[in-house]
Amino acid sequence: KDFKIISDNASNRATSYELSNKIITAAGKIFVAWLDGDQHCRVETYDPASETWGDSADVGPADDNHGGPALTMDGKGHLYVVFGPHANNPLRFRRSQKPCDARAWDAVQTVPGGNATYPCAVFDGQDTMHIAYRCHVTPDGPIVLRYIRRYRDGRWSAPLDLADAAPGAGGTYRCYYASLAIT
């Protein structure tokens, strides 16, 4: 089989951070998310039946090369991309306007719950989106592993801190590499 380079300008961390899903197969299509060299998150669609790629969709800026996307899908087939901004602001997300279609996206929304980076996002059987991420509680304060969920009706749960390394354990830097799975 032939392959395609989906970007001639990919970030040096285009698909880094294995905690975040970057590929979804659904409805006979393969959706791929990555961080481009201009620090924008993009999604492209491959159709195995016709062996064709669609145009890539720019879903928004990640601020730097640490703000790569987490790709997930709800029960109706809408794609969601959670991304950015490497701890300077809250995470952002966008939802595809049509099921199994990465060409058009709703407006950028913000994930409440602190200045964040390195998201992992999944949906459960009740169409609740679960997100785990690294959170800077304050600019110079602790860096925690945080969890939040978005219910089907758009309400958010209160954020929950899952982990905080012991004070003095290797300075203030923390990276948790949290992954989520629904069974």
CSV table of C-alpha atoms in Angstrom, one decimal:
chain,number,residue,atom,x,y,z
A,1,LYS,CA,0.0,0.0,0.0
A,2,ASP,CA,1.0,3.6,-0.6
A,3,PHE,CA,1.3,5.9,2.3
A,4,LYS,CA,0.8,9.7,2.5
A,5,ILE,CA,2.7,12.2,4.5
A,6,ILE,CA,-0.2,14.1,6.1
A,7,SER,CA,2.0,17.2,6.9
A,8,ASP,CA,5.2,18.6,5.4
A,9,ASN,CA,5.2,21.0,8.4
A,10,ALA,CA,4.5,18.8,11.4
A,11,SER,CA,5.6,20.0,14.9
A,12,ASN,CA,8.6,18.2,16.4
A,13,ARG,CA,6.0,16.8,18.8
A,14,ALA,CA,3.3,16.2,16.2
A,15,THR,CA,1.9,13.0,17.7
A,16,SER,CA,3.8,13.0,21.0
A,17,TYR,CA,2.2,12.2,24.3
A,18,GLU,CA,0.9,8.7,23.9
A,19,LEU,CA,-1.6,9.3,26.7
A,20,SER,CA,-3.8,11.1,24.1
A,21,ASN,CA,-5.7,9.2,21.4
A,22,LYS,CA,-4.8,10.5,18.0
A,23,ILE,CA,-6.6,8.0,15.7
A,24,ILE,CA,-10.2,6.9,15.6
A,25,THR,CA,-11.8,4.4,13.2
A,26,ALA,CA,-15.6,4.8,12.8
A,27,ALA,CA,-18.2,4.6,10.0
A,28,GLY,CA,-15.7,3.2,7.6
A,29,LYS,CA,-13.3,6.1,8.0
A,30,ILE,CA,-10.1,6.8,9.9
A,31,PHE,CA,-9.6,10.1,11.6
A,32,VAL,CA,-6.1,11.3,12.5
A,33,ALA,CA,-5.2,14.3,14.7
A,34,TRP,CA,-1.8,15.9,15.1
A,35,LEU,CA,0.0,19.1,15.9
A,36,ASP,CA,1.5,21.0,13.0
A,37,GLY,CA,4.6,23.1,12.9
A,38,ASP,CA,2.6,26.3,13.2
A,39,GLN,CA,1.4,24.9,16.5
A,40,HIS,CA,-2.1,24.4,15.3
A,41,CYS,CA,-4.0,21.1,15.9
A,42,ARG,CA,-5.3,19.5,12.7
A,43,VAL,CA,-7.6,16.5,11.9
A,44,GLU,CA,-7.6,14.7,8.6
A,45,THR,CA,-9.8,11.8,7.3
A,46,TYR,CA,-8.9,8.8,5.4
A,47,ASP,CA,-11.5,6.7,3.5
A,48,PRO,CA,-10.1,3.1,3.1
A,49,ALA,CA,-12.8,2.2,0.6
A,50,SER,CA,-11.8,4.8,-1.9
A,51,GLU,CA,-8.2,5.0,-0.6
A,52,THR,CA,-8.4,8.8,-0.4
A,53,TRP,CA,-7.5,11.4,2.1
A,54,GLY,CA,-9.6,14.5,2.8
A,55,ASP,CA,-8.3,18.0,3.4
A,56,SER,CA,-7.0,18.6,6.9
A,57,ALA,CA,-9.1,20.8,9.2
A,58,ASP,CA,-7.4,23.3,11.4
A,59,VAL,CA,-9.1,23.1,14.8
A,60,GLY,CA,-7.1,25.7,16.6
A,61,PRO,CA,-3.8,26.9,18.1
A,62,ALA,CA,-2.0,25.0,20.8
A,63,ASP,CA,0.2,27.9,21.8
A,64,ASP,CA,3.4,25.8,21.7
A,65,ASN,CA,4.7,22.3,20.8
A,66,HIS,CA,3.3,20.8,24.1
A,67,GLY,CA,-0.4,21.5,23.3
A,68,GLY,CA,-1.1,18.6,21.0
A,69,PRO,CA,-4.6,17.1,20.5
A,70,ALA,CA,-6.6,14.4,22.3
A,71,LEU,CA,-9.2,13.0,19.9
A,72,THR,CA,-12.4,11.3,21.0
A,73,MET,CA,-15.9,10.6,19.7
A,74,ASP,CA,-19.4,10.7,21.3
A,75,GLY,CA,-22.1,8.1,20.8
A,76,LYS,CA,-23.6,10.0,17.9
A,77,GLY,CA,-20.3,10.1,16.0
A,78,HIS,CA,-19.3,13.7,16.7
A,79,LEU,CA,-15.6,14.1,16.9
A,80,TYR,CA,-14.1,16.1,19.8
A,81,VAL,CA,-10.6,17.5,19.9
A,82,VAL,CA,-9.2,18.6,23.3
A,83,PHE,CA,-5.9,20.6,23.0
A,84,GLY,CA,-3.5,23.3,24.2
A,85,PRO,CA,-2.4,25.5,25.8
A,86,HIS,CA,0.6,24.1,27.8
A,87,ALA,CA,-0.4,25.3,31.3
A,88,ASN,CA,-0.9,29.0,30.6
A,89,ASN,CA,-4.7,28.8,30.3
A,90,PRO,CA,-7.5,26.2,30.5
A,91,LEU,CA,-7.7,23.5,27.9
A,92,ARG,CA,-9.8,24.1,24.8
A,93,PHE,CA,-12.0,21.8,22.8
A,94,ARG,CA,-14.0,21.7,19.6
A,95,ARG,CA,-16.8,19.4,18.4
A,96,SER,CA,-17.4,18.4,14.8
A,97,GLN,CA,-20.6,19.8,13.4
A,98,LYS,CA,-21.6,16.6,11.7
A,99,PRO,CA,-21.1,13.0,12.8
A,100,CYS,CA,-18.1,11.2,11.3
A,101,ASP,CA,-17.1,14.4,9.5
A,102,ALA,CA,-13.9,16.4,10.3
A,103,ARG,CA,-14.5,19.2,7.8
A,104,ALA,CA,-16.4,21.6,9.9
A,105,TRP,CA,-16.2,22.3,13.7
A,106,ASP,CA,-18.3,24.2,16.3
A,107,ALA,CA,-16.7,27.2,18.0
A,108,VAL,CA,-13.8,26.7,20.4
A,109,GLN,CA,-15.0,26.1,24.0
A,110,THR,CA,-13.0,26.1,27.2
A,111,VAL,CA,-12.6,23.2,29.7
A,112,PRO,CA,-13.1,24.6,33.2
A,113,GLY,CA,-10.7,23.5,35.9
A,114,GLY,CA,-7.4,25.4,35.8
A,115,ASN,CA,-4.4,26.0,33.6
A,116,ALA,CA,-3.8,22.7,31.9
A,117,THR,CA,-1.9,20.6,29.4
A,118,TYR,CA,-1.5,17.0,28.3
A,119,PRO,CA,-5.2,16.0,28.0
A,120,CYS,CA,-6.6,12.5,27.6
A,121,ALA,CA,-10.3,12.4,26.7
A,122,VAL,CA,-12.8,9.5,26.3
A,123,PHE,CA,-16.6,9.2,26.2
A,124,ASP,CA,-18.6,6.6,28.1
A,125,GLY,CA,-21.9,4.8,27.2
A,126,GLN,CA,-23.9,7.7,28.6
A,127,ASP,CA,-22.1,10.3,26.4
A,128,THR,CA,-20.2,11.8,29.3
A,129,MET,CA,-16.8,13.0,28.2
A,130,HIS,CA,-14.1,12.2,30.8
A,131,ILE,CA,-10.8,14.2,30.7
A,132,ALA,CA,-7.6,13.7,32.7
A,133,TYR,CA,-4.9,16.3,32.4
A,134,ARG,CA,-1.9,18.0,34.1
A,135,CYS,CA,-3.0,21.1,35.9
A,136,HIS,CA,-1.0,24.1,37.3
A,137,VAL,CA,-3.1,25.0,40.3
A,138,THR,CA,-1.3,28.4,40.5
A,139,PRO,CA,1.5,29.8,38.4
A,140,ASP,CA,4.2,28.9,40.9
A,141,GLY,CA,2.2,26.3,42.9
A,142,PRO,CA,1.7,22.6,42.7
A,143,ILE,CA,1.2,20.7,39.5
A,144,VAL,CA,-1.5,18.1,39.9
A,145,LEU,CA,-3.1,15.3,37.9
A,146,ARG,CA,-6.7,16.5,37.5
A,147,TYR,CA,-9.9,14.9,36.3
A,148,ILE,CA,-13.2,16.5,35.1
A,149,ARG,CA,-16.2,15.3,33.1
A,150,ARG,CA,-18.7,16.9,30.8
A,151,TYR,CA,-22.2,15.5,30.9
A,152,ARG,CA,-24.3,15.0,27.8
A,153,ASP,CA,-26.3,18.2,28.6
A,154,GLY,CA,-23.0,20.3,28.6
A,155,ARG,CA,-22.7,20.7,32.4
A,156,TRP,CA,-19.3,20.1,33.9
A,157,SER,CA,-18.4,18.3,37.1
A,158,ALA,CA,-16.3,19.9,39.7
A,159,PRO,CA,-12.6,19.2,38.9
A,160,LEU,CA,-11.0,16.5,41.1
A,161,ASP,CA,-7.3,16.3,41.9
A,162,LEU,CA,-6.2,12.7,41.5
A,163,ALA,CA,-2.5,13.0,42.3
A,164,ASP,CA,0.1,15.5,43.6
A,165,ALA,CA,3.7,14.4,44.1
A,166,ALA,CA,5.1,14.7,47.6
A,167,PRO,CA,6.4,18.2,48.5
A,168,GLY,CA,10.1,18.4,47.7
A,169,ALA,CA,10.1,15.3,45.5
A,170,GLY,CA,12.3,16.5,42.7
A,171,GLY,CA,11.4,20.2,42.7
A,172,THR,CA,8.1,21.5,41.4
A,173,TYR,CA,7.9,19.9,37.9
A,174,ARG,CA,5.4,17.0,37.4
A,175,CYS,CA,4.3,15.1,34.4
A,176,TYR,CA,1.8,12.3,35.1
A,177,TYR,CA,1.1,10.8,31.6
A,178,ALA,CA,-2.4,9.8,32.6
A,179,SER,CA,-4.5,7.7,30.2
A,180,LEU,CA,-8.2,6.8,30.4
A,181,ALA,CA,-10.1,3.8,29.0
A,182,ILE,CA,-13.8,2.9,29.1
A,183,THR,CA,-14.8,-0.7,29.2
